[in-house]
Short mmCIF file of C-alpha atoms in Angstrom, two decimals:
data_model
loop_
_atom_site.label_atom_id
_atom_site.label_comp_id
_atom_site.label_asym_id
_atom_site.label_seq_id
_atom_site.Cartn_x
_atom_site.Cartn_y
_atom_site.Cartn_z
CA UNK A 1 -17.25 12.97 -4.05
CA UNK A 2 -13.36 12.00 -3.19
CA UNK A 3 -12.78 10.09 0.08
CA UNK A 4 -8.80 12.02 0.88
CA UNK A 5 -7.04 9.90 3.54
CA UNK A 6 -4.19 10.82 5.78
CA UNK A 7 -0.91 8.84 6.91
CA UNK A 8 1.21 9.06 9.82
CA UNK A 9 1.68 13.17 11.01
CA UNK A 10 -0.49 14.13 8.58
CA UNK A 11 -3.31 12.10 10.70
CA UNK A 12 -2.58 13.26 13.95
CA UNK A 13 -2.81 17.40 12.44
CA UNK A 14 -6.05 16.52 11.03
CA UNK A 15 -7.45 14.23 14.06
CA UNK A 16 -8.97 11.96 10.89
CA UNK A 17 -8.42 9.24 9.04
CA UNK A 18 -10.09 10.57 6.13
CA UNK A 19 -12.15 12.92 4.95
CA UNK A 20 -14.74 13.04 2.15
CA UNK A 21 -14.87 16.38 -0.58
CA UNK A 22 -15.63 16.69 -3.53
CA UNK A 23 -12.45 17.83 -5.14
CA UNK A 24 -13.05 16.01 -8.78
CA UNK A 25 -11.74 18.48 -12.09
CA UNK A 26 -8.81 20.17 -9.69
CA UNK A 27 -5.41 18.98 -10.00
CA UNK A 28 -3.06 17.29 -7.63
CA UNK A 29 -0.92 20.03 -6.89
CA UNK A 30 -4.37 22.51 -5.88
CA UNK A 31 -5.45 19.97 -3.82
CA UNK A 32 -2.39 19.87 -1.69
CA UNK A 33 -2.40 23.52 -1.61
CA UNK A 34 -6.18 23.69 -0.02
CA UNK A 35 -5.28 21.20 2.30
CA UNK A 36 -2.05 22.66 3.54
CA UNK A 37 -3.80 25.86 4.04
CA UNK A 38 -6.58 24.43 5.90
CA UNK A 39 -4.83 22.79 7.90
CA UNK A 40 -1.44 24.14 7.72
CA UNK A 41 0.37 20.87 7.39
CA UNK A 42 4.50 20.88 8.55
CA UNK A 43 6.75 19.51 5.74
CA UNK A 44 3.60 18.77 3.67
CA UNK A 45 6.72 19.18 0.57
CA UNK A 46 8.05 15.92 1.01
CA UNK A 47 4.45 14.35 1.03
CA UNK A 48 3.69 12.10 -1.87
CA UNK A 49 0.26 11.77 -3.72
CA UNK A 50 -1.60 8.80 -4.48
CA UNK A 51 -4.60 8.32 -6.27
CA UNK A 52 -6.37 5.22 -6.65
CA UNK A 53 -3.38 3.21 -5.18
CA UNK A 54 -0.71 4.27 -7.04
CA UNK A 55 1.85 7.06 -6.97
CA UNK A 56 0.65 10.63 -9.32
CA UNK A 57 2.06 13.56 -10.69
CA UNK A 58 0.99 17.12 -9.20
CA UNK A 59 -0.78 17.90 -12.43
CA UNK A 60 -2.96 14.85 -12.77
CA UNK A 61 -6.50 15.49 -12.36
CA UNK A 62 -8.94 14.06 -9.91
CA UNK A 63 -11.84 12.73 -11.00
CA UNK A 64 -15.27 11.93 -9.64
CA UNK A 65 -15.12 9.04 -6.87
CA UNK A 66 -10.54 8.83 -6.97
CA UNK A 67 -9.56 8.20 -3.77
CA UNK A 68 -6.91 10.31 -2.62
CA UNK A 69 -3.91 9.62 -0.18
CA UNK A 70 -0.78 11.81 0.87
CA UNK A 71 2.19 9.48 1.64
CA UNK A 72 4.55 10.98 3.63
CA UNK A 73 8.29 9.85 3.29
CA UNK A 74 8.27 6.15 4.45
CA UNK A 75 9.41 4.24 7.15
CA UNK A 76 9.19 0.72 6.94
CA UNK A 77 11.63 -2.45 7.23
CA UNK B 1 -0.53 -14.92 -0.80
CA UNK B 2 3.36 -14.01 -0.97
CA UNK B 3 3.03 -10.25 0.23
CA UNK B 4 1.13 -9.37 3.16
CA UNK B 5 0.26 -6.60 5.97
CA UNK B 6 -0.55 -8.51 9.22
CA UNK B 7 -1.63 -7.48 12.36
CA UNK B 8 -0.17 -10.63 14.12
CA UNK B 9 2.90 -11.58 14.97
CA UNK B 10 4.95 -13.06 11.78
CA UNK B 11 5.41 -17.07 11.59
CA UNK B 12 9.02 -16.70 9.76
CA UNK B 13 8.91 -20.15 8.79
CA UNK B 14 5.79 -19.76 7.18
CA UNK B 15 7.08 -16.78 4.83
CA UNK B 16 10.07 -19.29 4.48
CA UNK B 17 8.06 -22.24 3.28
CA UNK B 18 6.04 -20.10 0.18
CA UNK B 19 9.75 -19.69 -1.34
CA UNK B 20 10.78 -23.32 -1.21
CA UNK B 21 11.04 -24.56 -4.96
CA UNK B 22 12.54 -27.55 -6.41
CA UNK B 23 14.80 -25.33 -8.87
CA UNK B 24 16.23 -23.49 -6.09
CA UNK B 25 19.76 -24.26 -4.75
CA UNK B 26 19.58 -20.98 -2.02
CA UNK B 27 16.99 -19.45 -0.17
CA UNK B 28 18.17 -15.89 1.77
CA UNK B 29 15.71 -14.63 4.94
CA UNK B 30 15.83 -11.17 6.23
CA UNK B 31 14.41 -10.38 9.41
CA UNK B 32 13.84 -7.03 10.30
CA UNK B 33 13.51 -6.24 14.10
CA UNK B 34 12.93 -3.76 16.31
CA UNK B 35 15.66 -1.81 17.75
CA UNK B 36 16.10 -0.33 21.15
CA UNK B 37 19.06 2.39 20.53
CA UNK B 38 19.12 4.79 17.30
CA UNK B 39 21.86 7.17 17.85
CA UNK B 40 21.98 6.45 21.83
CA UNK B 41 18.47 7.11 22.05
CA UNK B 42 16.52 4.75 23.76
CA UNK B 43 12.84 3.05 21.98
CA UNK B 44 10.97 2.42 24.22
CA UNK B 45 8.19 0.62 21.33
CA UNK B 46 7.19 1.45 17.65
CA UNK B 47 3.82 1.99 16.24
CA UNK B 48 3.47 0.84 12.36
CA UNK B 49 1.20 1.76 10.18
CA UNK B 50 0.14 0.91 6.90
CA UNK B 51 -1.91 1.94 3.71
CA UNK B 52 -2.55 -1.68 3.33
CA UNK B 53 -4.35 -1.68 0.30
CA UNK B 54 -1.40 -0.06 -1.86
CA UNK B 55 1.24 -1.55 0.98
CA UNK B 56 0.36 -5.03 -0.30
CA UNK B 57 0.45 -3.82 -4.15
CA UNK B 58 3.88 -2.39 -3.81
CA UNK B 59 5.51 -5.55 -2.54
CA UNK B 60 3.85 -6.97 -5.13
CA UNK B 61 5.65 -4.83 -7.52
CA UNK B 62 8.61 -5.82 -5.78
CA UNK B 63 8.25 -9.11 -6.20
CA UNK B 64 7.86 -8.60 -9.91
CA UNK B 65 11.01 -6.63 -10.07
CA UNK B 66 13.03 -8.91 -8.24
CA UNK B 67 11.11 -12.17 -10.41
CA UNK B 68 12.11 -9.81 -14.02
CA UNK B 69 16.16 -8.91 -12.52
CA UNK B 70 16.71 -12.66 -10.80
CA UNK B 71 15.60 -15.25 -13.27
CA UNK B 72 14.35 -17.61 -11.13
CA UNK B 73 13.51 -15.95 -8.15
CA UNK B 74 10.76 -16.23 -5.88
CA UNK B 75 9.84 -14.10 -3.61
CA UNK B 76 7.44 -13.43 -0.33
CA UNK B 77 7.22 -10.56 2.13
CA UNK B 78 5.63 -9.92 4.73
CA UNK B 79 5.59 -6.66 7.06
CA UNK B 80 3.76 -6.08 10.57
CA UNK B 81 1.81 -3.41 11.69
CA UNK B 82 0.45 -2.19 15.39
CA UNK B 83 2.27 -2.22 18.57
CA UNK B 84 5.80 -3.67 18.63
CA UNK B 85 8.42 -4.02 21.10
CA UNK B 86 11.91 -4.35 21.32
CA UNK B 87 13.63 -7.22 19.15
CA UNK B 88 9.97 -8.26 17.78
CA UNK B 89 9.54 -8.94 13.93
CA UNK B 90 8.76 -6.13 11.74
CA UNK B 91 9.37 -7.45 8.86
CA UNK B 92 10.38 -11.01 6.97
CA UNK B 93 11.48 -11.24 3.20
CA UNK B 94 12.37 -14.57 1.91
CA UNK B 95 13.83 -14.99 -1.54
CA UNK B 96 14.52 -18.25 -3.17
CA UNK B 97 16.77 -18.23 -6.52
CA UNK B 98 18.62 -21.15 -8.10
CA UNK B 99 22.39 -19.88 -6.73
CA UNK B 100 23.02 -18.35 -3.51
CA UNK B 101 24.97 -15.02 -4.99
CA UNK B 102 21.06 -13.95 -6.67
CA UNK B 103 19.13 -14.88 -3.83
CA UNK B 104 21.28 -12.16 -1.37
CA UNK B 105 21.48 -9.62 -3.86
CA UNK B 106 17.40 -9.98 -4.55
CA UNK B 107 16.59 -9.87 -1.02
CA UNK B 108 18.97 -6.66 -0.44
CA UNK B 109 16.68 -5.19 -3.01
CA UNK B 110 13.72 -5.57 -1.60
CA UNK B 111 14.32 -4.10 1.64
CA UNK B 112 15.85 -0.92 -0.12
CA UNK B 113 12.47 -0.71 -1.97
CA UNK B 114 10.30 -1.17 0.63
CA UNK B 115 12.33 1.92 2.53
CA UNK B 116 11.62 4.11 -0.52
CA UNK B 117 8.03 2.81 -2.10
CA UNK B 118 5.84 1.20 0.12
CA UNK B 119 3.17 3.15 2.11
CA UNK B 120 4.32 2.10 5.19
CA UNK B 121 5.65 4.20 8.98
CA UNK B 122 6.49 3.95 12.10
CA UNK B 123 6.03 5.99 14.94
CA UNK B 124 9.02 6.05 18.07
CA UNK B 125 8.08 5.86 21.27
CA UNK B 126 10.89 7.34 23.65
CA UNK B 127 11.30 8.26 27.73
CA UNK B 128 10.64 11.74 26.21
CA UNK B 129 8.07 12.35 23.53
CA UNK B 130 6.92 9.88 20.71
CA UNK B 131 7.28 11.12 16.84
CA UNK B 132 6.38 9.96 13.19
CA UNK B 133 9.60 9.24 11.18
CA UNK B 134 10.02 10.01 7.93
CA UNK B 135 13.11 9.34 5.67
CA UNK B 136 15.78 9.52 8.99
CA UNK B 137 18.59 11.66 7.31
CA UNK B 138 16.09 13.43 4.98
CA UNK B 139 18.39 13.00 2.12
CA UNK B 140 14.73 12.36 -0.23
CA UNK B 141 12.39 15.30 -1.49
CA UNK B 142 10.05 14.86 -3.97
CA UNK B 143 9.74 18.05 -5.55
CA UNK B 144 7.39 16.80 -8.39
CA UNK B 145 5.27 15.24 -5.69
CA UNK B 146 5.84 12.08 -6.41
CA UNK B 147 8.95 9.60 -6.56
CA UNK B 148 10.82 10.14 -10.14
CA UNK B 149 10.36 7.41 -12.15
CA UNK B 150 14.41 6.18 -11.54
CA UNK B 151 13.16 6.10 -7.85
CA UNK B 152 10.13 3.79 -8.74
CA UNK B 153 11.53 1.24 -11.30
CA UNK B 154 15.21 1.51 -9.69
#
C-alpha cells in the first residue's frame, strides 16, 4: 500500500489530504498519469514528485509502503 | 534545531541567537513579511502551507550548502505556516560567517533556494477570490518531473 499526499491546488481538486493505493511496481510518470485522469488535475505538468521525502525522476519505481507526494511549484519566503 | 516549520509566531531573536559564534565577525537577518500590494492588488491575508517533514529536510540541505560554499558559516531558518496577516513574519534566516561580505551573500542564497526547493505555498486571499500560487511569473517547468539537478545543487 502507498499513502499519495496532495499540496496546495492539488488538495483542494481532490478534497483530501491523502489518499492510500496500492500503486507499488508502476513508475512515477504512470502514476501521475492515473491521477491526472482521475481527477483531471489543471497544470498537473509543472507538479514535482517526491517519494520518501526527496525529489524523483518520472521513471523511478514505487515500491511497496513509498510514500508519495506531488509538489507543485513553490511558494515560500 | 536550526531549521524549523512553526505554527507560531517567529521569536526573530531567537533564530538570531542559534547563529551567534565566537569566530564570527557578521551576522546578516532576513525577514520575510507579508505584503499587502502585489501588482496593485490588494492581500487581504495568506495561508501557508507546508510538507513539513521534507520542508524541514530541505533547509537542512540548505544549510549544508551554504556551511560547504561559506567556510564558516552558520546557519538557521525558520519559516511559518497557517494564517498570516499583513506585515507578519513569514519567514527568518539568520546567517553568521566570520566577514560581513559571506554572511549577505549566504543569506541571499538561502532565500533563492527556499523559492525553488522547499515544499512550501501560500495561498492569497483578495476582496475578490483567494488562489494557490505557484512560481508567480511561471518562468519554471519541470519537464522531467522533477527539478534538474543544476536546479537542486545550484
Amino acid at each position: 500500500m502507498n499513502k499519495i499526499l496532495f499540496f496546495a491546488h492539488l488538495k483542494d481538486t481532490v478534497g483530501e489530504e491523502s489518499i492510500r493505493i496500492d500503486v507499488s511496481g508502476k513508475s512515477v510518470a504512470e502514476v501521475k498519469s492515473y491521477l491526472s485522469d482521475k481527477y483531471q488535475f489543471q497544470k498537473f505538468d509543472t507538479v514535482m514528485t517526491a517519494v520518501n521525502e526527496e525529489f524523483s525522476s518520472d521513471d523511478e519505481i514505487i515500491k511497496a509502503g513509498d510514500e508519495i507526494a506531488f509538489i507543485p511549484p513553490v511558494s515560500g519566503g | 534545531m536550526n531549521f524549523e516549520i512553526s505554527k507560531d509566531p517567529i521569536d526573530v531573536q531567537s533564530v538570531i541567537d542559534k547563529v551567534v559564534q565566537r569566530e564570527a565577525g557578521a551576522i546578516t537577518t532576513f525577514i520575510g513579511t507579508v505584503r499587502e500590494l502585489t501588482h496593485g492588488k490588494k492581500t487581504l491575508f495568506l495561508i501557508y502551507e507546508a510538507y513539513e517533514s521534507m520542508a524541514v529536510k530541505k533547509l537542512e540541505q540548505i544549510g549544508r550548502e551554504i556551511e560547504e560554499r561559506w567556510e564558516g558559516a552558520k546557519v538557521a531558518i525558520t519559516h511559518r505556516v497557517g494564517r498570516l496577516d499583513i506585515t507578519d513574519v513569514a519567514v527568518v534566516i539568520a546567517v553568521s560567517t566570520p566577514h560581513r561580505a559571506d554572511a549577505y551573500e549566504a543569506n541571499r542564497h538561502a532565500i533563492e533556494r527556499i523559492k525553488e526547493i522547499v515544499p512550501i505555498w501560500k495561498k492569497e486571499h483578495w476582496e475578490d477570490g483567494e488562489e494557490w500560487i505557484g512560481d508567480q511569473l511561471e518562468k519554471k517547468a519541470y519537464p522531467t518531473g522533477k527539478p534538474e539537478e543544476e536546479d537542486l545543487h545550484e
